[in-house]
PDB file of C-alpha atoms in Angstrom:
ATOM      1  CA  UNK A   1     123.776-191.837 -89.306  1.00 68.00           C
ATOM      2  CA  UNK A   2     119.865-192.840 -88.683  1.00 69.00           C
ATOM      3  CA  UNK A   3     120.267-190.869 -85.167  1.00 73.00           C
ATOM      4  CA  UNK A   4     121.477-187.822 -87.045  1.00 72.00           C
ATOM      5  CA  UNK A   5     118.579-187.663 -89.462  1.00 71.00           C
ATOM      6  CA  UNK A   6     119.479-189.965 -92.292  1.00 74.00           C
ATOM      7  CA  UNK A   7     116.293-190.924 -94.504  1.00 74.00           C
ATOM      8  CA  UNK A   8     114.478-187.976 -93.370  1.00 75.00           C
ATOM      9  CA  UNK A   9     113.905-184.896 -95.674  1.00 75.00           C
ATOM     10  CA  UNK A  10     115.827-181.896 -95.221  1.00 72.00           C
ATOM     11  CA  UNK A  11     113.586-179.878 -94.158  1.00 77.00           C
ATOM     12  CA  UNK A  12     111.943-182.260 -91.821  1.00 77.00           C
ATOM     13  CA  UNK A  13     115.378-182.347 -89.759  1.00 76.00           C
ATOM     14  CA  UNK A  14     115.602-178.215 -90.147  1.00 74.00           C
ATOM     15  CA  UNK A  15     112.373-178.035 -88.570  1.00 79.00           C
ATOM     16  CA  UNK A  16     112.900-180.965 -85.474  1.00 79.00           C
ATOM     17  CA  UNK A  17     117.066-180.315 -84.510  1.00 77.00           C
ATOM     18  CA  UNK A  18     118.949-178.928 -87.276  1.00 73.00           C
ATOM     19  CA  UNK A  19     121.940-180.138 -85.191  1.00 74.00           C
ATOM     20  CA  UNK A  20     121.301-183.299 -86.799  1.00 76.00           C
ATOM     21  CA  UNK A  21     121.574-181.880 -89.907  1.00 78.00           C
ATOM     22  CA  UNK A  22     125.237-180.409 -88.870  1.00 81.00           C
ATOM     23  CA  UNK A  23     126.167-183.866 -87.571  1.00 80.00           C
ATOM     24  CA  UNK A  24     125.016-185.630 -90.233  1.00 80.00           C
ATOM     25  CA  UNK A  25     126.965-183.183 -92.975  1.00 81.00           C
ATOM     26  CA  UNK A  26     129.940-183.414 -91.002  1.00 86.00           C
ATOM     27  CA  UNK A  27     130.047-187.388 -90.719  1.00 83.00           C
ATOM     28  CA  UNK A  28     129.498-187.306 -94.534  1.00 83.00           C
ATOM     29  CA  UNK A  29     132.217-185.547 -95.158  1.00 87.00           C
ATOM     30  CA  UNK A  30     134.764-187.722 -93.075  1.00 88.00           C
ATOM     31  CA  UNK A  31     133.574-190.433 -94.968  1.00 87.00           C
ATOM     32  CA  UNK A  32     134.003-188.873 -98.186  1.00 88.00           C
ATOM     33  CA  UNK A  33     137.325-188.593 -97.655  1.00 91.00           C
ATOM     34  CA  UNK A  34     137.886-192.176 -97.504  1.00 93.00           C
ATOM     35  CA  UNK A  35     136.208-193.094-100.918  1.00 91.00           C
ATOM     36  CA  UNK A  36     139.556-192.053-103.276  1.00 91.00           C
ATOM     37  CA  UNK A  37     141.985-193.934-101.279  1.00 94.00           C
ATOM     38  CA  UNK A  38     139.627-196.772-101.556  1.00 93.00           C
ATOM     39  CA  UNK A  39     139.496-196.422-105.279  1.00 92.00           C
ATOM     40  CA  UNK A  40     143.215-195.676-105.399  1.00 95.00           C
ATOM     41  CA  UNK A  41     144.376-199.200-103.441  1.00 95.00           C
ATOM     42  CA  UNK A  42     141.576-201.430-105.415  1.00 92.00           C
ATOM     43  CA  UNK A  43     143.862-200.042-108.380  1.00 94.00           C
ATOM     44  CA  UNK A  44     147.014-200.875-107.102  1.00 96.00           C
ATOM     45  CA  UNK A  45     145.957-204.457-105.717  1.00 94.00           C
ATOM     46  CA  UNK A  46     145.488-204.975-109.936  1.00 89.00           C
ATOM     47  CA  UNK A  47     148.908-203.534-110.458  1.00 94.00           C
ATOM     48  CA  UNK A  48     150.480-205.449-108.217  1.00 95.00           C
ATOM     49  CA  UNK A  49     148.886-208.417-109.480  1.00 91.00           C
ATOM     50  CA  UNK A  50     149.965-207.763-113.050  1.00 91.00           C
ATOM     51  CA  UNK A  51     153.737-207.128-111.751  1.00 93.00           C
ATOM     52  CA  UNK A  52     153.551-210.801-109.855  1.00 94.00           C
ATOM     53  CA  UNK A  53     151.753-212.528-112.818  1.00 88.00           C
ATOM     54  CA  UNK A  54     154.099-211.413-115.272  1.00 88.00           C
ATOM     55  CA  UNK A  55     157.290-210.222-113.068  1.00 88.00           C
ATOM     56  CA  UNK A  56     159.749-210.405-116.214  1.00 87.00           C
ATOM     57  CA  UNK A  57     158.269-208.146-118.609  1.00 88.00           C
ATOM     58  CA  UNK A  58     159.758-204.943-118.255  1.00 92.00           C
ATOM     59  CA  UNK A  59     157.337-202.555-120.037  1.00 93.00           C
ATOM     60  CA  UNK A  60     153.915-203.856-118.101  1.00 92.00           C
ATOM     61  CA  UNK A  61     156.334-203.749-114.567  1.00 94.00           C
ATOM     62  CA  UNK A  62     157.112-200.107-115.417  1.00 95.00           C
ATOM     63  CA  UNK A  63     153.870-199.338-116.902  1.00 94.00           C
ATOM     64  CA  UNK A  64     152.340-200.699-113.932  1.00 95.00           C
ATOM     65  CA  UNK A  65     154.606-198.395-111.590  1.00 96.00           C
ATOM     66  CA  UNK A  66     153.937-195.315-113.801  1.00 96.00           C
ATOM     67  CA  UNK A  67     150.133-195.758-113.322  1.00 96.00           C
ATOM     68  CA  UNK A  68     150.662-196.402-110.047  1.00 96.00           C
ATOM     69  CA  UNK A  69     152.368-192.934-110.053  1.00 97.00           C
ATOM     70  CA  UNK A  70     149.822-191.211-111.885  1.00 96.00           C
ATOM     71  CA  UNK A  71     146.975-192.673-109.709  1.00 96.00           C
ATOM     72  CA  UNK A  72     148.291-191.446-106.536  1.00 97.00           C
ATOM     73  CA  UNK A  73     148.555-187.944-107.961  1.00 96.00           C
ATOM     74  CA  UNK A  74     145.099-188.334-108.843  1.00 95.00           C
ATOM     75  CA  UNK A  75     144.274-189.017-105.484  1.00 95.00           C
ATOM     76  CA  UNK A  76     146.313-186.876-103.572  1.00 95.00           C
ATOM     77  CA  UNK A  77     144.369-184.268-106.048  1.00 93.00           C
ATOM     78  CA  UNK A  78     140.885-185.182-105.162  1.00 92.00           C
ATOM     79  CA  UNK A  79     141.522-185.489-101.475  1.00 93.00           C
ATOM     80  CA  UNK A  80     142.941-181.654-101.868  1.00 92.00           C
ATOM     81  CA  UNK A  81     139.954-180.794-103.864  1.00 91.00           C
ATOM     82  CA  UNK A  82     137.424-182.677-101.622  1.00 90.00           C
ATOM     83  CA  UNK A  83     139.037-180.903 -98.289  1.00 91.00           C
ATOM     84  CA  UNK A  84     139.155-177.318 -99.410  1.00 91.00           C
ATOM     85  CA  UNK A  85     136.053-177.459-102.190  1.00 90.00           C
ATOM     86  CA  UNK A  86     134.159-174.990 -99.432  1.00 89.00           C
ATOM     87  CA  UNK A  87     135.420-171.672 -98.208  1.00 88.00           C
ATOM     88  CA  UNK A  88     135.246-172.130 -94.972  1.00 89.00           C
ATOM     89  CA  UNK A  89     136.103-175.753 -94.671  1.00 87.00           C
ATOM     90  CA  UNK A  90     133.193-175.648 -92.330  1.00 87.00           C
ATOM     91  CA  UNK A  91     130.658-174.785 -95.259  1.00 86.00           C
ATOM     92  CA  UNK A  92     131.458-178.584 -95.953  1.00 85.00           C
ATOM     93  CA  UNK A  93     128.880-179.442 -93.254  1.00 81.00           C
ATOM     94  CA  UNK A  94     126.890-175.908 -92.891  1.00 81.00           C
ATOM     95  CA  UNK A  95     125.801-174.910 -96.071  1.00 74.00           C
ATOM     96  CA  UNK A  96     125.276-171.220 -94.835  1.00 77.00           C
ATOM     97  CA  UNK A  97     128.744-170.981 -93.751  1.00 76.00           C
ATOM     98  CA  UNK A  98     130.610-170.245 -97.121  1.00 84.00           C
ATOM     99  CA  UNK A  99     130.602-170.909-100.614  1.00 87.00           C
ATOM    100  CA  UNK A 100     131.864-174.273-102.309  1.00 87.00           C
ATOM    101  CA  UNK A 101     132.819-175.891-105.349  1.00 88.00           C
ATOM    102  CA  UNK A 102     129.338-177.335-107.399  1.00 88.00           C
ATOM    103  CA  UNK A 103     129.191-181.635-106.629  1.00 84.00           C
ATOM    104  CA  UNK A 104     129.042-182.173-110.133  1.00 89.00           C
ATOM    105  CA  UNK A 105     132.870-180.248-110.644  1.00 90.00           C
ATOM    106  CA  UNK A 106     134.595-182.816-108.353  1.00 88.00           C
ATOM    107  CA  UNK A 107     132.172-185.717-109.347  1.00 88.00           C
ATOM    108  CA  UNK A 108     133.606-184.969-112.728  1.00 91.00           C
ATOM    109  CA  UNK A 109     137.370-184.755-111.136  1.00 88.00           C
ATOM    110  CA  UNK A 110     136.344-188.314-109.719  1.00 90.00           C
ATOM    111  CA  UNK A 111     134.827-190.243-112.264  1.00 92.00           C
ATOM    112  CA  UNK A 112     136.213-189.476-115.440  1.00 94.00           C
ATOM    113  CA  UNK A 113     140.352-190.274-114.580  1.00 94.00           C
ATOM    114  CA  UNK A 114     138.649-193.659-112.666  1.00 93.00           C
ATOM    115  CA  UNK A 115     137.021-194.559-115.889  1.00 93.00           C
ATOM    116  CA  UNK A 116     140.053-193.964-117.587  1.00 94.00           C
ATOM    117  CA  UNK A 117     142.330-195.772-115.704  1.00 94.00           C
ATOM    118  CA  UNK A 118     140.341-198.589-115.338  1.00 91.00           C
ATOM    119  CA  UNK A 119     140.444-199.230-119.198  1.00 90.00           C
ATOM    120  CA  UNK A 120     144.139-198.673-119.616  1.00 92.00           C
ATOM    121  CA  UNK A 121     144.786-201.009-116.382  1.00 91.00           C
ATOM    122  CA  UNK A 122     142.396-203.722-118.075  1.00 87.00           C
ATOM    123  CA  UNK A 123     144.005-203.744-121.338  1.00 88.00           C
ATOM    124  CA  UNK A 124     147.648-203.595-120.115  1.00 88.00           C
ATOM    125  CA  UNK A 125     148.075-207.484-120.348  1.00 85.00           C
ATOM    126  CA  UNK A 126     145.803-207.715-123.087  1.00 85.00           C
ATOM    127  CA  UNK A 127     149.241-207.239-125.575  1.00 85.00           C
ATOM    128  CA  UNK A 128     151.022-210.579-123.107  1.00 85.00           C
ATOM    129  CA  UNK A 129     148.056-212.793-123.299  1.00 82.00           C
ATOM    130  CA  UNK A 130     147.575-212.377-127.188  1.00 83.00           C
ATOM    131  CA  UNK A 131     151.530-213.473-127.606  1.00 83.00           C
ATOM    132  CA  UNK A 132     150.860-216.481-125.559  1.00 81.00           C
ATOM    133  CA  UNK A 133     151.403-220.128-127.181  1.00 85.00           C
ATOM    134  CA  UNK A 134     147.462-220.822-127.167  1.00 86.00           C
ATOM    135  CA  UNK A 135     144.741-221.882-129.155  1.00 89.00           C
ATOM    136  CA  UNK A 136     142.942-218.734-130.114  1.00 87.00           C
ATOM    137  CA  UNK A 137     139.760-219.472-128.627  1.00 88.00           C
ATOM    138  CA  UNK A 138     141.829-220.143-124.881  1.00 88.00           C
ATOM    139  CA  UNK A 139     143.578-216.767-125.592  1.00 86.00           C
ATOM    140  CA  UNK A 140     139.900-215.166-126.382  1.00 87.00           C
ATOM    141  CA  UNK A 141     138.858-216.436-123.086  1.00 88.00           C
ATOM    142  CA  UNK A 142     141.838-215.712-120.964  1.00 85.00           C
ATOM    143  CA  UNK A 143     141.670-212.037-122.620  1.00 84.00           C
ATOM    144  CA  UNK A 144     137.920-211.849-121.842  1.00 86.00           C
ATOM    145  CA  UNK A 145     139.003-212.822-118.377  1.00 84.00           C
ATOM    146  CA  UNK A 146     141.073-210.103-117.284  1.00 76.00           C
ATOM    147  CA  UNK A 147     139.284-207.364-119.318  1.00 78.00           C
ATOM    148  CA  UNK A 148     136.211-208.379-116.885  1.00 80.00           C
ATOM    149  CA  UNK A 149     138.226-207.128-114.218  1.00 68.00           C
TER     150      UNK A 149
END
């Protein structure tokens, strides 16, 4: 992205090629797109995890496969959202094109459902590991362990 203007000001690039500027909005939003299915799989690597580490309790498999559910609708959501936040489309990349969605609207749509999910998945075996046949301090530990993430 450096040959498309990246580090410079704004208005530096506006004033030397603002095709740069075009380029560089365009590449940004390509990669954007990428960032909730990366979000979405780091999830279900610790769901699948918790299904293999504990594969014959019922309630964490199916709790596991229900947040698995509801984090794909969340991202299926966002990557809807993130595609069509600009009328045009193109107004993703020219900002004089159209009108969009504010950043802070889908940065809300993002991060608050990630936070969330992240505390349910890190408590889910929290319940297990209490029940287990160990000295409290080991079970402390172990529980510290996975809430760490």
């Amino acid at each position: 992205q450096i040959k498309n203007g990246f580090g410079q000001h704004q208005v530096v690039i506006l004033k030397t090629d603002p095709s740069k500027l075009e380029a560089y909005g365009f590449n940004l939003y390509l990669i954007v797109l990428f960032y909730n299915p990366g979000l979405a799989f780091f999830k279900y690597s610790f769901l699948a995890l918790y299904i293999r580490l504990f594969p014959l309790i019922n309630w964490l498999r199916y709790s596991c496969y229900g947040m698995g559910a509801i984090i794909t609708m969340w991202m299926v959501g966002n990557e809807f959202a993130l595609v069509f936040r600009c009328n045009p489309i193109e107004a993703n990349w020219i900002p004089t094109a159209g009108t969009c969605i504010k950043d802070e609207t889908i940065l809300m749509a993002q991060s608050i459902p990630t936070i969330c999910f992240d505390v349910v998945m890190l408590a889910l075996p929290v319940r297990i590991v209490w029940g287990l046949q160990m000295a409290r301090p080991a079970r402390i530990g172990v529980i510290a362990v996975f809430l760490l993430g």
